[in-house]
CSV table of C-alpha atoms in Angstrom, one decimal:
chain,number,residue,atom,x,y,z
A,12,UNK,CA,58.9,19.9,-36.0
A,13,UNK,CA,55.0,19.7,-35.5
A,14,UNK,CA,53.5,22.6,-33.7
A,15,UNK,CA,49.8,22.5,-32.5
A,16,UNK,CA,47.2,25.8,-32.1
A,17,UNK,CA,43.6,25.3,-30.7
A,18,UNK,CA,40.7,27.0,-32.7
A,19,UNK,CA,37.3,26.2,-33.5
A,20,UNK,CA,34.7,25.6,-36.2
A,21,UNK,CA,31.1,26.7,-36.2
A,22,UNK,CA,27.7,24.5,-36.6
A,23,UNK,CA,25.1,27.2,-36.0
A,24,UNK,CA,25.9,28.0,-32.4
A,25,UNK,CA,27.7,24.8,-31.7
A,26,UNK,CA,31.4,25.1,-31.3
A,27,UNK,CA,33.4,22.4,-32.5
A,28,UNK,CA,37.0,22.0,-31.4
A,29,UNK,CA,39.8,22.2,-34.4
A,30,UNK,CA,43.3,21.4,-33.8
A,31,UNK,CA,45.5,23.1,-36.3
A,32,UNK,CA,48.8,21.0,-36.7
A,33,UNK,CA,51.6,22.6,-38.8
A,34,UNK,CA,54.7,20.7,-39.7
A,35,UNK,CA,57.9,22.2,-41.2
A,36,UNK,CA,60.0,19.7,-43.0
A,37,UNK,CA,63.1,19.3,-45.4
A,38,UNK,CA,62.1,19.2,-49.1
A,39,UNK,CA,61.1,21.4,-51.8
A,40,UNK,CA,59.4,24.6,-50.8
A,41,UNK,CA,55.6,24.1,-50.6
A,42,UNK,CA,52.9,25.5,-48.4
A,43,UNK,CA,49.7,23.1,-48.3
A,44,UNK,CA,46.7,23.3,-46.3
A,45,UNK,CA,44.6,20.0,-46.0
A,46,UNK,CA,41.6,18.9,-43.9
A,47,UNK,CA,38.7,20.3,-46.0
A,48,UNK,CA,39.5,23.9,-46.1
A,49,UNK,CA,37.1,26.2,-48.1
A,50,UNK,CA,38.1,29.2,-50.3
A,51,UNK,CA,38.7,31.6,-47.5
A,52,UNK,CA,41.1,29.1,-45.8
A,53,UNK,CA,42.9,28.3,-48.7
A,54,UNK,CA,43.6,32.1,-49.3
A,55,UNK,CA,45.0,32.6,-45.9
A,56,UNK,CA,48.6,31.5,-47.4
A,57,UNK,CA,48.8,34.9,-49.3
A,58,UNK,CA,47.7,36.8,-46.3
A,59,UNK,CA,50.0,35.4,-44.1
A,60,UNK,CA,52.8,35.6,-46.6
A,61,UNK,CA,52.1,39.4,-46.7
A,62,UNK,CA,51.8,39.8,-43.2
A,63,UNK,CA,55.1,38.2,-42.2
A,64,UNK,CA,56.8,40.3,-44.9
A,65,UNK,CA,55.5,43.3,-43.4
A,66,UNK,CA,56.9,42.2,-40.1
A,67,UNK,CA,60.3,41.6,-41.6
A,68,UNK,CA,59.8,37.6,-41.3
A,69,UNK,CA,60.3,35.3,-44.0
A,70,UNK,CA,58.7,31.8,-44.5
A,71,UNK,CA,61.2,29.0,-44.1
A,72,UNK,CA,62.3,27.7,-47.8
A,73,UNK,CA,61.0,24.3,-46.6
A,74,UNK,CA,58.0,21.8,-47.1
A,75,UNK,CA,55.3,23.5,-44.9
A,76,UNK,CA,52.1,21.3,-44.4
A,77,UNK,CA,49.2,22.6,-42.3
A,78,UNK,CA,46.6,20.0,-41.3
A,79,UNK,CA,43.1,21.0,-39.7
A,80,UNK,CA,41.7,18.1,-37.8
A,81,UNK,CA,39.3,16.6,-37.7
A,82,UNK,CA,39.9,16.3,-41.4
A,83,UNK,CA,36.5,15.3,-42.4
A,84,UNK,CA,34.9,18.5,-41.0
A,85,UNK,CA,34.5,21.3,-43.4
A,86,UNK,CA,36.5,24.4,-42.4
A,87,UNK,CA,35.1,27.8,-43.3
A,88,UNK,CA,35.7,31.3,-42.8
A,89,UNK,CA,38.7,33.7,-42.5
A,90,UNK,CA,39.1,33.3,-38.5
A,91,UNK,CA,41.9,30.6,-39.3
A,92,UNK,CA,44.4,33.2,-40.5
A,93,UNK,CA,45.8,33.9,-36.9
A,94,UNK,CA,46.0,30.2,-35.6
A,95,UNK,CA,47.7,29.4,-39.0
A,96,UNK,CA,50.0,32.3,-38.5
A,97,UNK,CA,50.8,31.3,-34.7
A,98,UNK,CA,51.4,27.8,-35.7
A,99,UNK,CA,53.9,28.9,-38.1
A,100,UNK,CA,55.7,31.0,-35.8
A,101,UNK,CA,55.9,28.5,-33.0
A,102,UNK,CA,57.5,26.1,-36.0
A,103,UNK,CA,59.7,28.8,-36.7
A,104,UNK,CA,60.7,28.9,-32.9
A,105,UNK,CA,59.7,32.7,-32.8
A,106,UNK,CA,56.8,32.0,-30.1
A,107,UNK,CA,57.2,29.2,-27.5
A,108,UNK,CA,54.5,26.3,-27.9
A,109,UNK,CA,53.7,26.4,-24.2
A,110,UNK,CA,52.4,30.0,-24.4
A,111,UNK,CA,50.2,29.2,-27.2
A,112,UNK,CA,48.7,26.0,-25.9
A,113,UNK,CA,46.2,27.3,-23.3
A,114,UNK,CA,44.2,29.5,-25.7
A,115,UNK,CA,41.4,29.2,-28.5
A,116,UNK,CA,42.7,31.3,-31.4
A,117,UNK,CA,40.5,33.2,-34.0
A,118,UNK,CA,41.2,36.3,-36.1
A,119,UNK,CA,41.7,37.3,-39.7
A,120,UNK,CA,45.0,39.0,-40.8
A,121,UNK,CA,45.4,42.0,-42.9
A,122,UNK,CA,48.3,42.4,-45.4
A,123,UNK,CA,50.1,44.6,-42.8
A,124,UNK,CA,49.9,42.2,-40.0
A,125,UNK,CA,46.8,43.9,-38.3
A,126,UNK,CA,43.6,41.9,-37.0
A,127,UNK,CA,40.5,42.3,-38.6
A,128,UNK,CA,37.1,41.3,-36.8
A,129,UNK,CA,35.5,37.9,-37.3
A,130,UNK,CA,32.2,36.2,-36.6
A,131,UNK,CA,31.4,34.1,-33.5
A,132,UNK,CA,33.8,35.5,-30.7
A,133,UNK,CA,31.3,35.4,-28.1
A,134,UNK,CA,30.1,31.6,-28.5
A,135,UNK,CA,33.8,30.7,-29.0
A,136,UNK,CA,34.7,32.3,-25.4
A,137,UNK,CA,31.9,30.6,-23.9
A,138,UNK,CA,33.2,27.1,-25.1
A,139,UNK,CA,36.6,28.2,-24.0
A,140,UNK,CA,35.5,29.0,-20.4
A,141,UNK,CA,33.6,25.5,-20.2
A,142,UNK,CA,37.2,23.9,-21.3
A,143,UNK,CA,39.3,25.9,-19.0
A,144,UNK,CA,40.8,27.9,-21.6
A,145,UNK,CA,41.4,31.5,-22.7
A,146,UNK,CA,41.0,33.2,-26.0
A,147,UNK,CA,43.1,35.1,-28.5
A,148,UNK,CA,40.9,37.5,-30.9
A,149,UNK,CA,41.0,40.8,-32.5
A,150,UNK,CA,41.0,43.9,-30.0
A,151,UNK,CA,37.8,45.3,-31.0
A,152,UNK,CA,36.1,42.3,-30.0
A,153,UNK,CA,37.8,41.4,-26.6
A,154,UNK,CA,34.5,42.7,-24.6
A,155,UNK,CA,32.8,40.0,-26.2
A,156,UNK,CA,34.9,37.6,-24.5
A,157,UNK,CA,34.7,39.5,-21.1
A,158,UNK,CA,30.8,38.7,-21.0
A,159,UNK,CA,31.9,35.1,-21.3
A,160,UNK,CA,33.4,35.3,-17.8
A,161,UNK,CA,36.8,34.9,-19.3
A,162,UNK,CA,39.8,36.1,-17.6
A,163,UNK,CA,42.6,34.8,-19.9
A,164,UNK,CA,41.9,37.2,-23.1
A,165,UNK,CA,44.5,38.4,-25.3
A,166,UNK,CA,42.6,41.0,-27.3
A,167,UNK,CA,45.5,42.4,-29.9
A,168,UNK,CA,45.2,44.8,-32.8
A,169,UNK,CA,48.2,43.2,-34.7
A,170,UNK,CA,50.3,40.2,-35.0
A,171,UNK,CA,53.4,41.9,-33.9
A,172,UNK,CA,51.7,43.0,-30.8
A,173,UNK,CA,51.1,39.2,-29.7
A,174,UNK,CA,54.5,38.1,-30.8
A,175,UNK,CA,56.1,41.0,-28.4
A,176,UNK,CA,53.6,39.9,-25.7
A,177,UNK,CA,54.6,36.2,-25.9
A,178,UNK,CA,58.3,37.1,-26.0
A,179,UNK,CA,57.8,39.4,-22.9
A,180,UNK,CA,58.1,42.7,-24.6
A,181,UNK,CA,54.8,44.4,-23.8
A,182,UNK,CA,51.7,44.0,-22.1
A,183,UNK,CA,48.1,43.4,-23.2
A,184,UNK,CA,45.4,45.0,-21.0
A,185,UNK,CA,42.4,43.1,-20.2
A,186,UNK,CA,39.4,44.5,-22.1
A,187,UNK,CA,36.4,45.8,-20.6
A,188,UNK,CA,32.7,44.5,-21.1
A,189,UNK,CA,30.8,47.1,-23.2
A,190,UNK,CA,27.1,47.6,-23.3
A,191,UNK,CA,25.7,49.1,-26.6
A,192,UNK,CA,23.7,52.3,-26.6
A,193,UNK,CA,20.3,52.6,-27.7
A,194,UNK,CA,19.9,52.7,-31.5
A,195,UNK,CA,16.1,53.5,-31.4
A,196,UNK,CA,14.3,56.5,-31.8
A,197,UNK,CA,12.2,57.7,-28.9
A,198,UNK,CA,9.0,56.1,-29.7
A,199,UNK,CA,6.2,56.5,-27.1
A,200,UNK,CA,2.9,54.6,-26.7
A,201,UNK,CA,1.2,58.1,-26.0
A,202,UNK,CA,2.0,59.0,-29.5
A,203,UNK,CA,-0.9,57.0,-30.6
A,204,UNK,CA,-4.2,58.9,-30.7
A,205,UNK,CA,-7.2,56.6,-30.0
A,206,UNK,CA,-7.0,53.1,-30.6
A,207,UNK,CA,-7.6,52.1,-27.2
A,208,UNK,CA,-8.5,48.7,-28.0
A,209,UNK,CA,-5.6,48.1,-30.0
A,210,UNK,CA,-3.3,49.4,-27.2
A,211,UNK,CA,-4.8,47.2,-24.7
A,212,UNK,CA,-4.1,44.4,-27.1
A,213,UNK,CA,-0.5,45.5,-27.2
A,214,UNK,CA,-0.1,45.4,-23.4
A,215,UNK,CA,-1.5,42.3,-23.1
A,216,UNK,CA,0.8,40.7,-25.8
A,217,UNK,CA,3.6,42.3,-24.0
A,218,UNK,CA,2.7,41.1,-20.7
A,219,UNK,CA,2.4,37.5,-21.9
A,220,UNK,CA,4.8,37.5,-25.1
A,221,UNK,CA,1.6,36.6,-27.0
A,222,UNK,CA,1.9,36.6,-30.7
A,223,UNK,CA,-0.4,39.5,-32.4
A,224,UNK,CA,-2.0,40.3,-35.9
A,225,UNK,CA,-3.7,43.6,-36.7
A,226,UNK,CA,-5.9,44.0,-39.5
A,227,UNK,CA,-7.0,47.5,-40.8
A,228,UNK,CA,-7.0,50.1,-43.4
A,229,UNK,CA,-3.9,52.0,-44.5
A,230,UNK,CA,-3.1,54.8,-42.1
A,231,UNK,CA,-5.0,53.4,-39.1
A,232,UNK,CA,-1.8,52.9,-37.0
A,233,UNK,CA,-0.7,49.3,-37.4
A,234,UNK,CA,3.0,49.9,-37.8
A,235,UNK,CA,2.8,52.6,-35.5
A,236,UNK,CA,1.4,50.5,-32.7
A,237,UNK,CA,4.0,47.7,-33.8
A,238,UNK,CA,6.9,50.0,-33.5
A,239,UNK,CA,6.2,51.0,-30.1
A,240,UNK,CA,5.9,47.4,-28.6
A,241,UNK,CA,9.4,47.3,-27.5
A,242,UNK,CA,9.1,50.5,-25.6
A,243,UNK,CA,6.9,48.4,-23.4
A,244,UNK,CA,8.6,45.6,-23.2
A,245,UNK,CA,11.2,44.7,-20.1
A,246,UNK,CA,14.9,44.7,-20.8
A,247,UNK,CA,16.4,41.3,-21.3
A,248,UNK,CA,18.2,39.6,-18.6
A,249,UNK,CA,21.9,39.1,-18.7
A,250,UNK,CA,21.4,35.5,-19.5
A,251,UNK,CA,19.0,36.5,-22.4
A,252,UNK,CA,21.3,39.1,-23.8
A,253,UNK,CA,24.1,36.6,-23.9
A,254,UNK,CA,22.0,34.2,-25.8
A,255,UNK,CA,20.7,36.6,-28.4
A,256,UNK,CA,24.2,38.0,-28.8
A,257,UNK,CA,25.7,34.7,-29.4
A,258,UNK,CA,23.5,34.7,-32.4
A,259,UNK,CA,24.3,38.3,-33.6
A,260,UNK,CA,28.0,37.4,-33.1
A,261,UNK,CA,27.8,34.4,-35.3
A,262,UNK,CA,25.8,36.5,-38.0
A,263,UNK,CA,28.5,39.1,-37.6
A,264,UNK,CA,26.0,41.8,-36.4
A,265,UNK,CA,27.7,42.7,-33.1
A,266,UNK,CA,29.4,46.0,-33.4
A,267,UNK,CA,32.6,46.9,-31.4
A,268,UNK,CA,31.7,43.9,-29.1
A,269,UNK,CA,29.0,45.6,-27.3
A,270,UNK,CA,26.1,43.7,-25.9
A,271,UNK,CA,22.8,45.0,-26.0
A,272,UNK,CA,20.1,44.5,-23.3
A,273,UNK,CA,17.4,45.9,-25.8
A,274,UNK,CA,15.1,43.2,-27.1
A,275,UNK,CA,15.8,42.9,-30.9
A,276,UNK,CA,13.0,44.3,-33.2
A,277,UNK,CA,13.3,42.9,-36.7
A,278,UNK,CA,11.1,44.0,-39.6
A,279,UNK,CA,12.2,42.2,-42.8
A,280,UNK,CA,10.6,43.4,-46.2
A,281,UNK,CA,7.7,41.2,-47.6
A,282,UNK,CA,9.8,40.2,-50.4
A,283,UNK,CA,12.3,38.3,-48.0
A,284,UNK,CA,12.9,34.7,-49.3
A,285,UNK,CA,12.5,31.7,-47.0
A,286,UNK,CA,16.2,31.2,-46.0
A,287,UNK,CA,16.5,34.9,-45.3
A,288,UNK,CA,13.4,34.7,-42.9
A,289,UNK,CA,14.2,31.2,-41.2
A,290,UNK,CA,17.8,30.8,-41.9
A,291,UNK,CA,19.8,29.0,-44.4
A,292,UNK,CA,22.2,29.5,-47.5
A,293,UNK,CA,25.3,27.6,-48.2
A,294,UNK,CA,26.9,28.4,-44.7
A,295,UNK,CA,23.5,27.9,-42.9
A,296,UNK,CA,23.4,31.6,-41.4
A,297,UNK,CA,20.8,32.4,-38.8
A,298,UNK,CA,17.5,34.2,-40.3
A,299,UNK,CA,15.6,36.9,-39.2
A,300,UNK,CA,13.5,34.5,-36.6
A,301,UNK,CA,16.8,33.6,-35.0
A,302,UNK,CA,18.0,37.4,-35.1
A,303,UNK,CA,14.7,38.1,-33.3
A,304,UNK,CA,15.5,35.6,-30.6
A,305,UNK,CA,14.1,37.1,-27.3
A,306,UNK,CA,12.6,39.7,-29.0
A,307,UNK,CA,10.1,40.9,-31.9
A,308,UNK,CA,9.6,39.9,-35.2
A,309,UNK,CA,7.4,42.5,-37.1
A,310,UNK,CA,5.9,41.3,-40.6
A,311,UNK,CA,4.1,44.1,-42.2
A,312,UNK,CA,1.7,43.4,-45.1
A,313,UNK,CA,1.6,39.7,-44.0
A,314,UNK,CA,-0.2,38.3,-47.0
A,315,UNK,CA,2.4,39.7,-49.2
A,316,UNK,CA,5.1,37.2,-48.1
A,317,UNK,CA,5.4,34.2,-50.1
A,318,UNK,CA,3.0,31.5,-48.9
A,319,UNK,CA,5.8,28.9,-48.4
A,320,UNK,CA,7.8,31.3,-46.6
A,321,UNK,CA,5.1,32.1,-43.9
A,322,UNK,CA,4.2,28.1,-43.5
A,323,UNK,CA,7.9,27.8,-42.5
A,324,UNK,CA,7.1,29.7,-39.4
A,325,UNK,CA,4.8,27.4,-37.9
A,326,UNK,CA,7.2,25.0,-36.3
A,327,UNK,CA,9.4,27.8,-35.0
A,328,UNK,CA,6.5,29.2,-33.5
A,329,UNK,CA,5.8,26.3,-31.7
A,330,UNK,CA,9.2,24.9,-30.7
A,331,UNK,CA,11.1,28.2,-30.1
A,332,UNK,CA,13.8,27.0,-32.7
A,333,UNK,CA,14.6,26.3,-36.1
A,334,UNK,CA,16.5,23.2,-37.6
A,335,UNK,CA,18.2,23.9,-41.0
A,336,UNK,CA,19.1,20.5,-42.5
A,337,UNK,CA,21.4,20.0,-45.6
A,338,UNK,CA,23.2,17.1,-47.3
A,339,UNK,CA,26.2,17.5,-45.2
A,340,UNK,CA,24.9,19.2,-42.0
A,341,UNK,CA,22.2,19.7,-39.4
A,342,UNK,CA,22.1,22.9,-37.8
A,343,UNK,CA,19.8,24.3,-35.0
A,344,UNK,CA,19.2,27.8,-34.2
A,345,UNK,CA,17.2,29.3,-31.2
A,346,UNK,CA,14.1,31.2,-32.6
A,347,UNK,CA,11.9,32.1,-29.6
A,348,UNK,CA,10.4,35.4,-30.9
A,349,UNK,CA,7.2,37.3,-30.5
A,350,UNK,CA,5.2,37.7,-33.8
A,351,UNK,CA,3.7,40.9,-34.4
A,352,UNK,CA,1.9,41.0,-38.0
A,353,UNK,CA,-0.3,43.5,-40.0
A,354,UNK,CA,-2.2,43.3,-42.7
A,355,UNK,CA,-4.7,45.5,-45.0
A,356,UNK,CA,-8.4,43.7,-45.2
A,357,UNK,CA,-7.8,43.5,-48.8
A,358,UNK,CA,-5.1,44.5,-51.6
A,359,UNK,CA,-6.4,47.9,-52.0
A,360,UNK,CA,-7.2,48.4,-48.1
A,361,UNK,CA,-10.6,49.9,-48.6
A,362,UNK,CA,-12.7,46.8,-48.1
A,363,UNK,CA,-15.6,47.9,-45.7
A,364,UNK,CA,-15.3,51.7,-46.5
A,365,UNK,CA,-18.7,52.8,-48.5
A,366,UNK,CA,-17.8,54.3,-51.8
A,367,UNK,CA,-14.0,53.4,-51.6
A,368,UNK,CA,-14.5,49.8,-52.1
A,369,UNK,CA,-13.1,48.3,-55.6
A,370,UNK,CA,-15.5,46.5,-57.8
A,371,UNK,CA,-14.3,43.1,-57.1
A,372,UNK,CA,-15.4,43.4,-53.1
A,373,UNK,CA,-16.1,41.5,-51.1
A,374,UNK,CA,-14.4,38.7,-53.1
A,375,UNK,CA,-11.0,40.5,-53.0
A,376,UNK,CA,-11.0,40.6,-49.4
A,377,UNK,CA,-11.6,37.0,-49.2
A,378,UNK,CA,-8.8,35.9,-52.0
A,379,UNK,CA,-6.3,38.3,-49.9
A,380,UNK,CA,-7.1,36.9,-46.4
A,381,UNK,CA,-6.9,33.3,-48.0
A,382,UNK,CA,-3.2,33.8,-48.3
A,383,UNK,CA,-2.6,33.3,-44.7
A,384,UNK,CA,-3.4,29.8,-43.7
A,385,UNK,CA,-5.8,28.5,-40.9
A,386,UNK,CA,-2.9,26.7,-39.0
A,387,UNK,CA,-0.6,29.8,-39.2
A,388,UNK,CA,-3.4,32.1,-37.6
A,389,UNK,CA,-4.1,29.3,-35.1
A,390,UNK,CA,-0.7,29.9,-33.7
A,391,UNK,CA,-1.3,33.7,-33.3
A,392,UNK,CA,-2.8,34.4,-29.7
A,393,UNK,CA,-4.2,37.8,-30.3
A,394,UNK,CA,-6.3,38.8,-33.5
A,395,UNK,CA,-7.8,42.3,-33.5
A,396,UNK,CA,-9.1,44.6,-36.0
A,397,UNK,CA,-7.6,48.2,-36.3
A,398,UNK,CA,-10.4,50.4,-37.6
A,399,UNK,CA,-9.3,53.9,-38.9
A,400,UNK,CA,-9.6,56.8,-36.5
A,401,UNK,CA,-11.9,59.7,-37.4
A,402,UNK,CA,-10.1,62.8,-38.0
A,403,UNK,CA,-12.3,64.6,-35.3
A,404,UNK,CA,-11.9,62.0,-33.1
A,405,UNK,CA,-8.0,62.2,-33.6
A,406,UNK,CA,-7.9,66.1,-32.9
A,407,UNK,CA,-10.1,65.7,-29.7
A,408,UNK,CA,-8.4,62.5,-28.5
A,409,UNK,CA,-6.5,62.9,-25.0
A,410,UNK,CA,-3.0,62.2,-24.5
A,411,UNK,CA,-2.8,58.3,-23.5
A,412,UNK,CA,-0.7,56.6,-21.1
A,413,UNK,CA,3.0,56.9,-21.7
A,414,UNK,CA,5.1,53.7,-22.2
A,415,UNK,CA,6.7,54.1,-19.1
A,416,UNK,CA,3.3,53.6,-17.2
A,417,UNK,CA,2.3,50.5,-19.2
A,418,UNK,CA,5.8,49.1,-19.1
A,419,UNK,CA,5.3,49.0,-15.0
A,420,UNK,CA,2.4,46.9,-15.5
A,421,UNK,CA,3.9,44.5,-18.0
A,422,UNK,CA,6.9,44.1,-15.8
A,423,UNK,CA,4.8,43.3,-12.9
A,424,UNK,CA,2.8,41.0,-14.6
A,425,UNK,CA,6.0,39.3,-15.9
A,426,UNK,CA,7.3,39.1,-12.5
A,427,UNK,CA,4.2,37.2,-11.3
A,428,UNK,CA,4.7,34.5,-14.3
A,429,UNK,CA,8.3,34.1,-13.5
A,430,UNK,CA,7.5,33.1,-9.8
A,431,UNK,CA,4.7,31.0,-10.8
A,432,UNK,CA,6.7,29.0,-13.2
A,433,UNK,CA,9.7,29.0,-10.9
A,434,UNK,CA,7.5,27.5,-8.2
A,435,UNK,CA,6.5,24.8,-10.6
A,436,UNK,CA,9.9,23.7,-11.1
A,437,UNK,CA,10.5,25.5,-14.4
A,438,UNK,CA,13.0,28.4,-13.9
A,439,UNK,CA,13.8,28.3,-17.5
A,440,UNK,CA,10.5,29.5,-18.6
A,441,UNK,CA,9.6,33.2,-18.2
A,442,UNK,CA,6.0,34.0,-19.8
A,443,UNK,CA,2.6,32.4,-20.1
A,444,UNK,CA,3.1,31.9,-23.8
A,445,UNK,CA,5.3,29.1,-22.9
A,446,UNK,CA,2.9,27.3,-20.7
A,447,UNK,CA,1.8,23.8,-22.1
A,448,UNK,CA,0.1,20.7,-21.1
A,449,UNK,CA,0.0,20.2,-17.2
A,450,UNK,CA,1.3,23.4,-16.5
A,451,UNK,CA,-1.3,25.2,-18.0
A,452,UNK,CA,-4.0,23.0,-16.3
A,453,UNK,CA,-2.3,23.9,-12.9
A,454,UNK,CA,-2.0,27.5,-13.6
A,455,UNK,CA,-5.1,28.4,-15.7
A,456,UNK,CA,-7.6,27.4,-13.1
A,457,UNK,CA,-11.2,28.7,-14.0
A,458,UNK,CA,-14.3,29.5,-12.1
A,459,UNK,CA,-17.5,27.8,-13.0
A,460,UNK,CA,-18.9,30.8,-15.0
A,461,UNK,CA,-15.5,31.2,-16.9
A,462,UNK,CA,-15.6,27.5,-17.7
A,463,UNK,CA,-19.0,27.6,-18.8
A,464,UNK,CA,-18.5,30.7,-21.1
A,465,UNK,CA,-15.2,29.2,-22.7
A,466,UNK,CA,-16.8,25.8,-23.4
A,467,UNK,CA,-19.9,27.2,-25.0
A,468,UNK,CA,-17.9,29.5,-27.2
A,469,UNK,CA,-15.5,26.6,-28.0
A,470,UNK,CA,-18.4,24.2,-29.1
A,471,UNK,CA,-20.3,26.8,-30.9
A,472,UNK,CA,-17.0,28.1,-32.9
A,473,UNK,CA,-15.7,24.7,-33.3
A,474,UNK,CA,-12.5,26.0,-31.7
A,475,UNK,CA,-9.4,23.7,-32.2
A,476,UNK,CA,-7.5,22.5,-29.0
A,477,UNK,CA,-4.4,24.8,-29.9
A,478,UNK,CA,-6.9,27.8,-30.1
A,479,UNK,CA,-8.6,26.5,-26.6
A,480,UNK,CA,-5.4,26.4,-25.0
A,481,UNK,CA,-4.0,29.7,-26.4
A,482,UNK,CA,-7.2,31.4,-25.1
A,483,UNK,CA,-6.5,29.8,-21.7
A,484,UNK,CA,-3.0,31.3,-21.8
A,485,UNK,CA,-4.2,34.6,-22.9
A,486,UNK,CA,-6.7,34.7,-20.0
A,487,UNK,CA,-4.0,34.0,-17.7
A,488,UNK,CA,-2.2,36.7,-18.9
A,489,UNK,CA,-5.2,39.2,-18.4
A,490,UNK,CA,-5.6,37.9,-14.8
A,491,UNK,CA,-1.9,38.8,-14.3
A,492,UNK,CA,-2.0,42.2,-15.2
A,493,UNK,CA,-4.8,42.3,-12.6
A,494,UNK,CA,-3.0,40.5,-9.9
A,495,UNK,CA,-5.9,37.7,-9.8
A,496,UNK,CA,-5.0,34.2,-9.0
A,497,UNK,CA,-8.1,32.5,-10.6
A,498,UNK,CA,-9.5,33.0,-14.0
A,499,UNK,CA,-12.9,34.9,-13.9
A,500,UNK,CA,-15.4,35.2,-16.5
A,501,UNK,CA,-14.3,38.6,-17.3
A,502,UNK,CA,-10.7,37.4,-18.2
A,503,UNK,CA,-12.2,34.6,-20.3
A,504,UNK,CA,-14.5,37.2,-22.0
A,505,UNK,CA,-11.7,39.6,-22.6
A,506,UNK,CA,-9.4,36.8,-24.1
A,507,UNK,CA,-12.2,35.6,-26.3
A,508,UNK,CA,-12.7,39.3,-27.7
A,509,UNK,CA,-8.8,39.3,-28.6
A,510,UNK,CA,-9.1,35.9,-30.5
A,511,UNK,CA,-10.9,37.8,-33.3
A,512,UNK,CA,-12.4,36.6,-36.3
A,513,UNK,CA,-12.0,38.6,-39.2
A,514,UNK,CA,-14.7,41.2,-39.9
A,515,UNK,CA,-17.6,40.1,-42.6
A,516,UNK,CA,-17.9,42.7,-45.1
A,517,UNK,CA,-20.6,41.0,-46.9
């Protein structure tokens, strides 16, 4: 008898249909799995054997052949345990084939027959929705499938529960969608004393989703400012939350099937390798830039990252995605993130501070800054100097605006951008940082004085075409914060002031 069960394979976020075929035939007892299984799939034989024993079932003393089709596609992961077990149960006539047919099946089996969580339930559920199927998955991950809009969901805690349901001996309740609670500390922008210029730059960066780099001595508040950026960002839309959660689901970072509407904030250590940052490895896992999709990637001590690792960011910053190529696969992950970086002026951090500079100043600063390439800096919209705050000024500084007040302005500016982009026929775009080509020409209209200022500055400083366009985007965001339709000289002037050149300490 030949039984068939629908399951999936993953290529990044792409879902590939896999049909698991089980044939139980006469012959010497054997259990063979073919179709390019990896080690985890091959080991499923022993997990299934033990799970059946715990349920009082015994594999037939016949020749069992399992085929994972298409046979030329590598099958990786432990989520094939449950479909394989169901295929055997159908072949043993414990479960009817027509009851299993309308589902995608994913789940890892414990030795006692319980189900263990697996990666990728959310993207698999979205694929099932498109194909008019349901999904069978571990109980704790049922709420992931609910966010996909499925109504045929069997979220079970054990193989026994599933067998009883298919034989009309029990019910399985439909899981409920769950939203993750905030896991962040209560960080508010009003905690930052002084640094008004930096806080303004942070507001502009949040309003237009612009990249930002801060340079200053240790203790100036760079990391503190970066940590408070999420508090002034608008929450993700449902579509953004599901898109981001798909990446986290594939990476195994969704807890209990809960979907978070907070924008991701990823802060990898500067010792992170290139695959850890951009993605890769044997199974082409998403990297930090993809896990930060629709959120913030904070790189502290930017020059301390390996040069090749930083250069690998250049393409994702432009395209909003990263392509990972291997000999036998080509995987694309979304990577539309907001880059926030921080650095010291030199390795010791005291460059420009009289009496504290090392003996190699200012040469040490030049060498330190040279670790960051010009093309990478050119892709960062806002580049500011964050000087140290005098302790006397720190003690006398009044309380600044709260994150809630700044966030209201940011949300209002983003609504303006969203409506403008929708009117241009691009409802898929949300912020000024995504403006390109003709759209930028239509939306960033300069008055005569503003155009004269920008052209004079561009010629004098040999501004690249990319830097010119990024300045226009920045000016457009500043105008949106003031609810101005046309770009004025004051908007361009502020945009140019935020396109900082590193201080010269000679």
